[in-house]
Amino acid sequence: DGGITQSPKYLFRKEGQNVTLSCEQNLNHDAMYWYRQDPGQGLRLIYYSQIVNDFQKGDIAEGYSVSREKKESFPLTVTSAQKNPTAFYLCASTTGYSNQPQHFGDGTRLSIL
Amino acid sequence: ILNVEQSPQSLHVQEGDSTNFTCSFPSSNFYALHWYRWETAKSPEALFVMTLNGDEKKKGRISATLNTKEGYSYLYIKGSQPEDSATYLCAFKGQGAQKLVFGQGTRLTINP
């Protein structure tokens, strides 16, 4: 079945450590997105990519980095510069057609040790 | 920064009752309005993508309306069932935008 796979489901980070969240899709979608969710807030966009080897900052990109070397993969690195990384992270993808909905993974919950 | 507001933030409804909630978005530069359902321990699932003023969409017992001139969309659930318990998210897309702006969601709980 086609879908989006995020791993791991739970991740713990020590202070000063970088961690990478994986997002893989086999839907042949061009565009991929990373969102962060905090309690009582909507999904906030961290980074997005419309095409391989290109990506743009979203609304809260500080302290995060991404790469898009392959169409199916869009990993997110939470760097030590992100001072409040504890959150739920969702990856999504969609086709290049404007009115198509986004498809989401199951998410990764990141906590600080 | 665009403002997309959903109300109420949470809602408790008796099984069998009908309910509705609201998504408010900028009335200028509209391109599309998305609705998603997000059940606990699952990934968000698309319900509707609405693009035309006056549009009405239906999926089973769930329907949605769109008013782009005044900047709101209603989501209706008829005869609520326990499986309707979820957070419902709306998301706005402006003209020329490559991204969605999400509301904070309405958390719906159906009491048996």
Coordinates of C-alpha atoms in Angstrom, one line a residue, chain B residues 1-108:
Chain B
I1 CA 1.0 36.0 9.2
L2 CA -2.4 34.7 8.0
N3 CA -4.9 33.9 10.7
V4 CA -7.1 30.8 10.5
E5 CA -9.4 30.4 13.5
Q6 CA -11.6 27.4 14.4
S7 CA -14.4 27.4 16.9
P8 CA -15.2 26.0 19.3
Q9 CA -11.8 24.6 20.4
S10 CA -13.6 21.5 21.9
L11 CA -17.0 20.1 21.8
H12 CA -18.9 17.3 23.6
V13 CA -21.9 15.9 21.8
Q14 CA -24.3 13.1 22.7
E15 CA -24.4 10.1 20.3
G16 CA -27.1 10.6 17.7
D17 CA -27.1 14.4 17.9
S18 CA -26.0 16.6 15.0
T19 CA -23.3 19.2 15.4
N20 CA -21.4 21.8 13.5
F21 CA -18.3 23.9 13.9
T22 CA -16.6 26.8 12.1
C23 CA -13.4 27.7 10.3
S24 CA -12.7 31.4 9.7
F25 CA -10.1 32.5 7.2
P26 CA -9.0 35.6 5.3
S27 CA -11.6 36.6 2.7
S28 CA -9.1 38.0 0.3
N29 CA -6.8 36.1 -1.9
F30 CA -8.6 32.8 -1.4
Y31 CA -7.5 29.7 -3.3
A32 CA -8.7 26.6 -1.4
L33 CA -9.9 25.5 2.0
H34 CA -9.1 22.0 3.3
W35 CA -10.8 19.9 6.0
Y36 CA -9.0 17.0 7.7
R37 CA -10.0 14.6 10.5
W38 CA -7.4 13.5 12.9
E39 CA -8.3 10.5 15.1
T40 CA -6.1 9.8 18.2
A41 CA -3.1 7.5 17.4
K42 CA -3.7 7.9 13.6
S43 CA -2.6 10.3 10.9
P44 CA -4.7 13.2 9.7
E45 CA -7.0 12.2 6.9
A46 CA -8.4 14.5 4.2
L47 CA -12.1 15.1 4.2
F48 CA -12.7 17.8 1.7
V49 CA -10.8 20.3 -0.5
M50 CA -13.1 23.2 -1.3
T51 CA -12.4 25.9 -3.9
L52 CA -15.6 27.6 -5.0
N53 CA -17.8 30.1 -3.1
G54 CA -21.0 28.5 -2.2
D55 CA -19.5 25.0 -2.6
E56 CA -21.1 22.2 -0.5
K57 CA -19.4 18.8 -0.2
K58 CA -20.6 15.7 1.5
K59 CA -19.0 12.4 2.6
G60 CA -21.5 10.1 4.4
R61 CA -22.8 11.9 7.4
I62 CA -20.3 14.7 7.2
S63 CA -20.8 17.8 5.0
A64 CA -19.1 21.2 4.6
T65 CA -20.1 24.5 3.2
L66 CA -17.9 27.4 2.0
N67 CA -18.3 31.2 2.0
T68 CA -15.2 32.8 0.5
K69 CA -16.7 36.3 0.4
E70 CA -17.1 36.4 4.2
G71 CA -14.3 34.0 5.0
Y72 CA -15.8 31.0 6.7
S73 CA -16.6 27.3 6.3
Y74 CA -18.9 25.2 8.3
L75 CA -18.4 21.4 8.9
Y76 CA -21.6 19.5 9.8
I77 CA -21.9 16.0 11.3
K78 CA -25.4 14.5 11.2
G79 CA -26.3 11.8 13.8
S80 CA -22.9 11.7 15.6
Q81 CA -21.4 8.3 16.2
P82 CA -18.5 7.4 18.6
E83 CA -16.2 6.9 15.6
D84 CA -16.7 10.6 14.8
S85 CA -14.6 11.5 17.9
A86 CA -11.5 13.2 16.5
T87 CA -9.9 16.6 16.0
Y88 CA -11.1 18.4 12.9
L89 CA -8.6 20.7 11.2
C90 CA -9.2 23.2 8.5
A91 CA -6.4 24.7 6.4
F92 CA -6.4 27.8 4.1
K93 CA -4.4 28.2 0.9
G94 CA -4.1 31.6 -0.7
Q95 CA -3.6 32.5 -4.3
G96 CA -0.1 31.7 -5.4
A97 CA 0.8 30.1 -2.1
Q98 CA 2.7 26.8 -1.9
K99 CA 1.6 26.0 1.6
L100 CA -1.4 25.5 3.8
V101 CA -2.1 27.5 7.0
F102 CA -3.8 25.4 9.6
G103 CA -6.3 26.4 12.3
Q104 CA -5.8 25.1 15.8
G105 CA -8.5 22.4 15.4
T106 CA -11.8 21.5 17.0
R107 CA -11.7 18.5 19.3
L108 CA -14.9 16.6 19.1

